[in-house]
mmCIF file of C-alpha atoms in Angstrom:
data_model
loop_
_atom_site.group_PDB
_atom_site.id
_atom_site.type_symbol
_atom_site.label_atom_id
_atom_site.label_comp_id
_atom_site.label_asym_id
_atom_site.label_seq_id
_atom_site.Cartn_x
_atom_site.Cartn_y
_atom_site.Cartn_z
ATOM 1 C CA MET A 1468 -0.103 -0.199 0.149
ATOM 2 C CA ARG A 1469 1.045 3.629 -0.367
ATOM 3 C CA GLU A 1470 0.321 6.008 2.311
ATOM 4 C CA ARG A 1471 -0.498 9.589 1.519
ATOM 5 C CA ASP A 1472 -2.995 12.248 3.488
ATOM 6 C CA GLY A 1473 -3.731 9.791 5.875
ATOM 7 C CA HIS A 1474 -4.945 7.181 4.068
ATOM 8 C CA ARG A 1475 -3.527 4.186 2.321
ATOM 9 C CA ALA A 1476 -3.826 3.376 -1.657
ATOM 10 C CA VAL A 1477 -3.703 0.432 -3.036
ATOM 11 C CA LEU A 1478 -1.009 -0.523 -5.393
ATOM 12 C CA PRO A 1479 -1.709 -1.883 -9.037
ATOM 13 C CA LYS A 1480 -0.462 -5.337 -8.636
ATOM 14 C CA ARG A 1481 0.956 -4.666 -12.155
ATOM 15 C CA ILE A 1482 1.380 -2.089 -15.005
ATOM 16 C CA ILE A 1483 1.749 -3.794 -18.294
ATOM 17 C CA LEU A 1484 3.026 -1.328 -21.599
ATOM 18 C CA VAL A 1485 1.646 -2.977 -24.850
ATOM 19 C CA ARG A 1486 2.573 -1.941 -28.177
ATOM 20 C CA HIS A 1487 -0.003 -1.417 -30.683
ATOM 21 C CA GLY A 1488 -0.253 -4.438 -33.457
ATOM 22 C CA GLU A 1489 0.994 -3.834 -36.763
ATOM 23 C CA SER A 1490 -0.045 -0.677 -38.582
ATOM 24 C CA GLN A 1491 -0.166 0.242 -42.402
ATOM 25 C CA GLY A 1492 2.448 2.483 -41.655
ATOM 26 C CA ASN A 1493 4.502 -0.638 -40.251
ATOM 27 C CA ASN A 1494 3.952 -2.680 -43.201
ATOM 28 C CA ASP A 1495 4.200 -0.197 -45.834
ATOM 29 C CA PRO A 1496 6.053 3.188 -44.713
ATOM 30 C CA ALA A 1497 4.690 4.995 -47.890
ATOM 31 C CA ALA A 1498 1.617 4.801 -46.039
ATOM 32 C CA TYR A 1499 2.480 8.249 -44.227
ATOM 33 C CA ASP A 1500 2.887 10.030 -47.477
ATOM 34 C CA THR A 1501 -0.673 10.611 -47.537
ATOM 35 C CA THR A 1502 -2.307 9.448 -44.337
ATOM 36 C CA PRO A 1503 -1.962 11.497 -41.394
ATOM 37 C CA ASP A 1504 -0.031 9.386 -38.379
ATOM 38 C CA PRO A 1505 -2.767 9.522 -35.857
ATOM 39 C CA LYS A 1506 -5.224 7.679 -38.800
ATOM 40 C CA ILE A 1507 -3.265 4.572 -39.665
ATOM 41 C CA GLN A 1508 -4.995 1.618 -39.177
ATOM 42 C CA LEU A 1509 -3.544 -1.890 -38.150
ATOM 43 C CA THR A 1510 -3.335 -4.416 -40.955
ATOM 44 C CA THR A 1511 -5.038 -8.184 -40.829
ATOM 45 C CA GLN A 1512 -1.679 -9.126 -39.143
ATOM 46 C CA GLY A 1513 -1.732 -6.069 -36.613
ATOM 47 C CA ILE A 1514 -5.499 -7.387 -35.555
ATOM 48 C CA ALA A 1515 -4.593 -10.980 -34.686
ATOM 49 C CA GLN A 1516 -1.380 -9.588 -32.874
ATOM 50 C CA ALA A 1517 -3.479 -7.597 -30.774
ATOM 51 C CA ARG A 1518 -6.033 -10.508 -29.838
ATOM 52 C CA HIS A 1519 -3.124 -12.914 -29.331
ATOM 53 C CA ALA A 1520 -1.538 -10.154 -26.788
ATOM 54 C CA GLY A 1521 -4.696 -9.703 -25.129
ATOM 55 C CA ALA A 1522 -5.025 -13.244 -24.916
ATOM 56 C CA ARG A 1523 -1.526 -13.766 -22.997
ATOM 57 C CA MET A 1524 -2.077 -10.925 -20.583
ATOM 58 C CA ARG A 1525 -5.733 -12.511 -19.631
ATOM 59 C CA HIS A 1526 -3.605 -15.584 -19.036
ATOM 60 C CA LEU A 1527 -0.950 -13.816 -17.093
ATOM 61 C CA ILE A 1528 -3.296 -11.988 -14.908
ATOM 62 C CA ALA A 1529 -5.859 -14.828 -14.505
ATOM 63 C CA GLY A 1530 -2.873 -17.435 -13.793
ATOM 64 C CA GLY A 1531 -2.833 -19.338 -10.673
ATOM 65 C CA GLY A 1532 -6.391 -19.728 -10.060
ATOM 66 C CA SER A 1533 -6.908 -15.769 -9.081
ATOM 67 C CA THR A 1534 -10.390 -14.587 -9.250
ATOM 68 C CA ASN A 1535 -10.063 -11.273 -7.700
ATOM 69 C CA TRP A 1536 -8.937 -9.455 -10.285
ATOM 70 C CA ARG A 1537 -9.609 -6.013 -12.646
ATOM 71 C CA VAL A 1538 -7.960 -4.616 -15.480
ATOM 72 C CA TYR A 1539 -7.847 -0.589 -16.159
ATOM 73 C CA PHE A 1540 -6.859 0.626 -19.346
ATOM 74 C CA TYR A 1541 -5.199 3.721 -20.712
ATOM 75 C CA VAL A 1542 -4.929 4.312 -24.440
ATOM 76 C CA SER A 1543 -3.282 6.519 -27.172
ATOM 77 C CA PRO A 1544 -5.924 8.533 -29.024
ATOM 78 C CA TYR A 1545 -4.117 7.283 -32.287
ATOM 79 C CA ALA A 1546 -6.319 5.121 -34.533
ATOM 80 C CA ARG A 1547 -3.930 2.069 -34.436
ATOM 81 C CA THR A 1548 -3.916 1.937 -30.680
ATOM 82 C CA ARG A 1549 -7.464 1.975 -29.964
ATOM 83 C CA SER A 1550 -8.023 -0.563 -32.773
ATOM 84 C CA THR A 1551 -5.281 -2.891 -30.411
ATOM 85 C CA LEU A 1552 -7.570 -2.258 -27.101
ATOM 86 C CA ARG A 1553 -10.693 -3.098 -28.933
ATOM 87 C CA GLU A 1554 -8.832 -6.485 -29.879
ATOM 88 C CA ILE A 1555 -7.326 -6.840 -26.525
ATOM 89 C CA GLY A 1556 -10.526 -6.115 -24.527
ATOM 90 C CA ARG A 1557 -12.037 -9.486 -26.324
ATOM 91 C CA SER A 1558 -10.242 -11.347 -23.669
ATOM 92 C CA PHE A 1559 -11.550 -9.539 -21.284
ATOM 93 C CA SER A 1560 -15.272 -9.626 -19.925
ATOM 94 C CA ARG A 1561 -16.739 -6.322 -19.051
ATOM 95 C CA LYS A 1562 -17.218 -7.082 -15.286
ATOM 96 C CA ARG A 1563 -13.095 -7.136 -15.390
ATOM 97 C CA VAL A 1564 -12.767 -3.728 -17.068
ATOM 98 C CA ILE A 1565 -13.530 -1.113 -14.570
ATOM 99 C CA GLY A 1566 -12.698 1.635 -16.692
ATOM 100 C CA VAL A 1567 -10.885 2.952 -19.735
ATOM 101 C CA ARG A 1568 -9.354 6.435 -20.685
ATOM 102 C CA GLU A 1569 -7.775 7.784 -23.779
ATOM 103 C CA GLU A 1570 -4.796 9.479 -23.051
ATOM 104 C CA CYS A 1571 -3.153 12.020 -25.320
ATOM 105 C CA ARG A 1572 -0.093 12.148 -23.396
ATOM 106 C CA ILE A 1573 0.909 8.552 -24.500
ATOM 107 C CA ARG A 1574 0.627 9.249 -28.115
ATOM 108 C CA GLU A 1575 3.147 8.452 -30.744
ATOM 109 C CA GLN A 1576 6.422 10.601 -31.017
ATOM 110 C CA ASP A 1577 5.182 13.646 -33.684
ATOM 111 C CA PHE A 1578 7.531 13.436 -36.632
ATOM 112 C CA GLY A 1579 6.101 15.981 -38.230
ATOM 113 C CA ASN A 1580 2.682 16.069 -40.322
ATOM 114 C CA PHE A 1581 2.846 14.311 -43.793
ATOM 115 C CA GLN A 1582 5.906 12.021 -43.783
ATOM 116 C CA VAL A 1583 7.292 11.385 -47.375
ATOM 117 C CA GLN A 1584 9.825 8.845 -47.059
ATOM 118 C CA GLU A 1585 12.881 10.018 -49.268
ATOM 119 C CA HIS A 1586 12.953 12.814 -46.840
ATOM 120 C CA MET A 1587 12.319 10.914 -43.657
ATOM 121 C CA ASN A 1588 15.476 8.339 -44.713
ATOM 122 C CA VAL A 1589 17.673 11.342 -44.682
ATOM 123 C CA ILE A 1590 16.414 12.823 -41.090
ATOM 124 C CA LYS A 1591 16.606 9.282 -39.717
ATOM 125 C CA GLU A 1592 19.959 8.977 -40.680
ATOM 126 C CA THR A 1593 20.774 12.195 -39.102
ATOM 127 C CA ARG A 1594 19.092 11.207 -36.077
ATOM 128 C CA GLN A 1595 21.318 8.270 -35.673
ATOM 129 C CA ARG A 1596 24.514 10.307 -35.904
ATOM 130 C CA PHE A 1597 22.823 13.235 -33.635
ATOM 131 C CA GLY A 1598 21.740 10.720 -31.063
ATOM 132 C CA ARG A 1599 18.397 8.707 -30.812
ATOM 133 C CA PHE A 1600 16.929 10.516 -27.568
ATOM 134 C CA PHE A 1601 17.772 14.364 -28.353
ATOM 135 C CA TYR A 1602 17.027 14.431 -31.931
ATOM 136 C CA ARG A 1603 14.152 16.474 -32.643
ATOM 137 C CA PHE A 1604 12.494 16.126 -35.775
ATOM 138 C CA PRO A 1605 11.642 19.378 -38.156
ATOM 139 C CA GLU A 1606 8.107 20.191 -36.701
ATOM 140 C CA GLY A 1607 8.037 17.548 -34.600
ATOM 141 C CA GLU A 1608 9.286 16.140 -31.410
ATOM 142 C CA SER A 1609 12.678 14.399 -29.331
ATOM 143 C CA ALA A 1610 12.438 11.809 -27.343
ATOM 144 C CA ALA A 1611 13.418 13.911 -24.685
ATOM 145 C CA ASP A 1612 9.978 15.704 -25.621
ATOM 146 C CA VAL A 1613 8.227 12.497 -25.495
ATOM 147 C CA PHE A 1614 9.708 11.907 -21.947
ATOM 148 C CA ASP A 1615 8.572 15.082 -20.523
ATOM 149 C CA ARG A 1616 4.960 14.436 -21.189
ATOM 150 C CA VAL A 1617 5.019 10.765 -20.210
ATOM 151 C CA SER A 1618 6.161 12.002 -17.001
ATOM 152 C CA SER A 1619 3.446 14.043 -16.835
ATOM 153 C CA PHE A 1620 1.334 11.243 -17.328
ATOM 154 C CA LEU A 1621 2.722 9.284 -14.662
ATOM 155 C CA GLU A 1622 2.251 11.686 -12.073
ATOM 156 C CA SER A 1623 -1.212 11.537 -13.268
ATOM 157 C CA LEU A 1624 -1.299 7.999 -12.670
ATOM 158 C CA TRP A 1625 -0.313 8.115 -9.324
ATOM 159 C CA ARG A 1626 -3.039 11.149 -8.720
ATOM 160 C CA ASP A 1627 -5.200 8.397 -9.879
ATOM 161 C CA VAL A 1628 -4.533 5.814 -7.815
ATOM 162 C CA ASP A 1629 -3.728 8.054 -4.677
ATOM 163 C CA MET A 1630 -7.155 9.469 -4.574
ATOM 164 C CA ASN A 1631 -8.958 6.243 -5.678
ATOM 165 C CA ARG A 1632 -10.340 7.997 -8.909
ATOM 166 C CA LEU A 1633 -10.287 4.340 -10.893
ATOM 167 C CA ASN A 1634 -13.247 3.237 -8.430
ATOM 168 C CA HIS A 1635 -11.028 0.213 -7.498
ATOM 169 C CA ASP A 1636 -12.308 -2.178 -5.000
ATOM 170 C CA PRO A 1637 -9.018 -2.868 -2.735
ATOM 171 C CA SER A 1638 -10.021 -6.617 -2.493
ATOM 172 C CA ASP A 1639 -9.333 -6.680 -6.045
ATOM 173 C CA ASP A 1640 -5.733 -7.094 -7.484
ATOM 174 C CA LEU A 1641 -5.628 -4.216 -10.029
ATOM 175 C CA ASN A 1642 -3.626 -4.611 -13.138
ATOM 176 C CA LEU A 1643 -3.434 -1.098 -15.325
ATOM 177 C CA ILE A 1644 -2.834 -1.759 -19.040
ATOM 178 C CA ILE A 1645 -1.043 0.952 -21.083
ATOM 179 C CA VAL A 1646 -1.980 0.370 -25.119
ATOM 180 C CA SER A 1647 0.772 2.655 -26.334
ATOM 181 C CA HIS A 1648 3.536 3.153 -28.811
ATOM 182 C CA GLY A 1649 7.241 1.670 -28.927
ATOM 183 C CA LEU A 1650 8.798 4.991 -28.056
ATOM 184 C CA ALA A 1651 6.357 6.108 -25.566
ATOM 185 C CA SER A 1652 6.752 2.953 -23.786
ATOM 186 C CA ARG A 1653 10.395 2.877 -23.392
ATOM 187 C CA VAL A 1654 10.838 6.388 -22.087
ATOM 188 C CA PHE A 1655 7.690 5.145 -19.477
ATOM 189 C CA MET A 1656 10.225 2.648 -18.464
ATOM 190 C CA MET A 1657 13.117 5.213 -18.232
ATOM 191 C CA LYS A 1658 11.325 7.706 -16.248
ATOM 192 C CA TRP A 1659 9.985 4.932 -13.842
ATOM 193 C CA PHE A 1660 13.299 3.223 -13.432
ATOM 194 C CA LYS A 1661 15.261 6.355 -13.637
ATOM 195 C CA TRP A 1662 17.544 5.278 -16.411
ATOM 196 C CA THR A 1663 20.437 7.214 -18.088
ATOM 197 C CA VAL A 1664 20.149 8.461 -21.672
ATOM 198 C CA GLU A 1665 22.598 6.021 -22.316
ATOM 199 C CA GLN A 1666 20.833 3.513 -20.976
ATOM 200 C CA PHE A 1667 17.566 4.385 -22.936
ATOM 201 C CA GLU A 1668 19.574 3.934 -26.026
ATOM 202 C CA LEU A 1669 20.577 0.776 -25.441
ATOM 203 C CA LEU A 1670 17.113 -0.673 -25.191
ATOM 204 C CA ARG A 1671 15.834 -2.476 -28.476
ATOM 205 C CA ASN A 1672 12.071 -1.001 -29.471
ATOM 206 C CA PHE A 1673 9.185 -3.033 -28.700
ATOM 207 C CA GLU A 1674 7.719 -5.558 -31.446
ATOM 208 C CA ASN A 1675 4.141 -5.375 -32.633
ATOM 209 C CA GLY A 1676 1.845 -6.644 -30.009
ATOM 210 C CA GLU A 1677 4.581 -6.991 -27.495
ATOM 211 C CA PHE A 1678 3.995 -6.135 -24.343
ATOM 212 C CA ARG A 1679 6.828 -5.401 -20.667
ATOM 213 C CA VAL A 1680 5.292 -6.332 -17.239
ATOM 214 C CA LEU A 1681 5.953 -4.260 -14.339
ATOM 215 C CA GLN A 1682 5.195 -6.361 -11.186
ATOM 216 C CA LEU A 1683 5.024 -5.139 -7.764
ATOM 217 C CA GLY A 1684 7.694 -7.362 -5.882
ATOM 218 C CA SER A 1685 7.680 -9.099 -2.790
ATOM 219 C CA GLY A 1686 9.022 -5.796 -1.345
ATOM 220 C CA GLY A 1687 7.118 -3.354 -2.519
ATOM 221 C CA GLU A 1688 8.937 -2.353 -5.813
ATOM 222 C CA TYR A 1689 7.807 -2.827 -9.212
ATOM 223 C CA SER A 1690 10.377 -4.821 -11.234
ATOM 224 C CA LEU A 1691 10.568 -5.948 -14.944
ATOM 225 C CA ALA A 1692 12.501 -9.447 -13.524
ATOM 226 C CA VAL A 1693 9.255 -10.660 -11.555
ATOM 227 C CA HIS A 1694 7.563 -11.749 -14.599
ATOM 228 C CA HIS A 1695 10.316 -11.558 -17.190
ATOM 229 C CA ALA A 1696 13.634 -13.680 -17.450
ATOM 230 C CA ASP A 1697 17.338 -12.660 -17.531
ATOM 231 C CA GLU A 1698 17.145 -13.789 -21.238
ATOM 232 C CA GLU A 1699 14.299 -11.533 -22.426
ATOM 233 C CA LEU A 1700 15.921 -8.455 -20.662
ATOM 234 C CA LEU A 1701 19.034 -9.092 -22.538
ATOM 235 C CA GLU A 1702 17.006 -9.422 -25.288
ATOM 236 C CA TRP A 1703 15.486 -5.921 -24.710
ATOM 237 C CA GLY A 1704 19.006 -4.302 -24.718
ATOM 238 C CA LEU A 1705 19.402 -4.155 -20.775
ATOM 239 C CA SER A 1706 22.743 -4.122 -19.914
ATOM 240 C CA PRO A 1707 23.864 -6.636 -16.875
ATOM 241 C CA ASP A 1708 23.627 -3.684 -14.670
ATOM 242 C CA MET A 1709 20.504 -2.798 -15.418
ATOM 243 C CA ILE A 1710 19.090 -6.411 -15.052
ATOM 244 C CA ALA A 1711 20.829 -6.985 -11.910
ATOM 245 C CA ASP A 1712 18.686 -3.734 -10.741
ATOM 246 C CA GLN A 1713 15.597 -5.296 -11.798
ATOM 247 C CA LYS A 1714 16.520 -8.097 -9.560
ATOM 248 C CA TRP A 1715 16.920 -6.226 -6.759
ATOM 249 C CA ARG A 1716 14.249 -4.359 -7.103
ATOM 250 C CA ALA A 1717 11.691 -7.644 -7.363
ATOM 251 C CA CYS A 1718 12.739 -8.515 -3.712
ATOM 252 C CA ALA A 1719 13.664 -4.893 -2.144
ATOM 253 C CA ASN A 1720 12.258 -3.277 0.790
ATOM 254 C CA LYS A 1721 10.547 -0.258 -0.322
ATOM 255 C CA GLY A 1722 11.323 1.957 2.741
ATOM 256 C CA LEU A 1723 14.760 1.102 1.620
ATOM 257 C CA SER A 1724 14.444 2.272 -1.739
ATOM 258 C CA GLU A 1725 12.790 5.492 -0.899
ATOM 259 C CA LYS A 1726 15.379 6.277 1.519
ATOM 260 C CA TYR A 1727 18.421 6.016 -1.273
ATOM 261 C CA LYS A 1728 15.688 7.600 -3.687
ATOM 262 C CA ILE A 1729 15.773 4.059 -6.018
ATOM 263 C CA GLY A 1730 12.721 3.765 -8.077
ATOM 264 C CA HIS A 1731 9.723 5.825 -8.150
#
């Protein structure tokens, strides 16, 4: 539990970050030449990926015979994330879902307006030389800009939990599912775990329909290592030191971590 203003808020058991299924733009970047990014739709494969992700998440949440659990969704307003949410939602009955909120701050990085591919290829080569985190796309955003708005969202998320704006019954395990984009999800973890820019730039992007599980450990800290194996963390680009930190968090004492200002 998290104590604030004389009362204790029940922390979510899990925070699950999931990237949208394959989109038309993932399948054919020329789609961005004529279609605004927020209107890019899922492909048939993307719909299947989203449904599969939903089934896997439900299996995870309901595993071990647990019956007292609920889910709350936050979703980017882009067409491909809203469609992904719709397909994920097929795995959850209405009584399991206590709320859905569209959240603009977890939208895709803004790359500018219509994206002519020849021009974008040159820009992305420049980004590689400049650095992925600080390079700002012309008429668009840098990853640092996305970090700022995702950080603001994270603060709002904790206010929702602290003030029970989610109308969560404390006798149920709460699972927050955030349906977003690859970059937004990576900077969410960067903010949460206080990773450096250098550590962020090690990270591999999420595959379409892939998710990461931040689960509450035995000592009250969230960690990727509660659910995910070392091999997965290595595959995703975490360094040995980052993995060791995740394993520490999985069983760390919350009071000790706050004393040394480790974690959220």
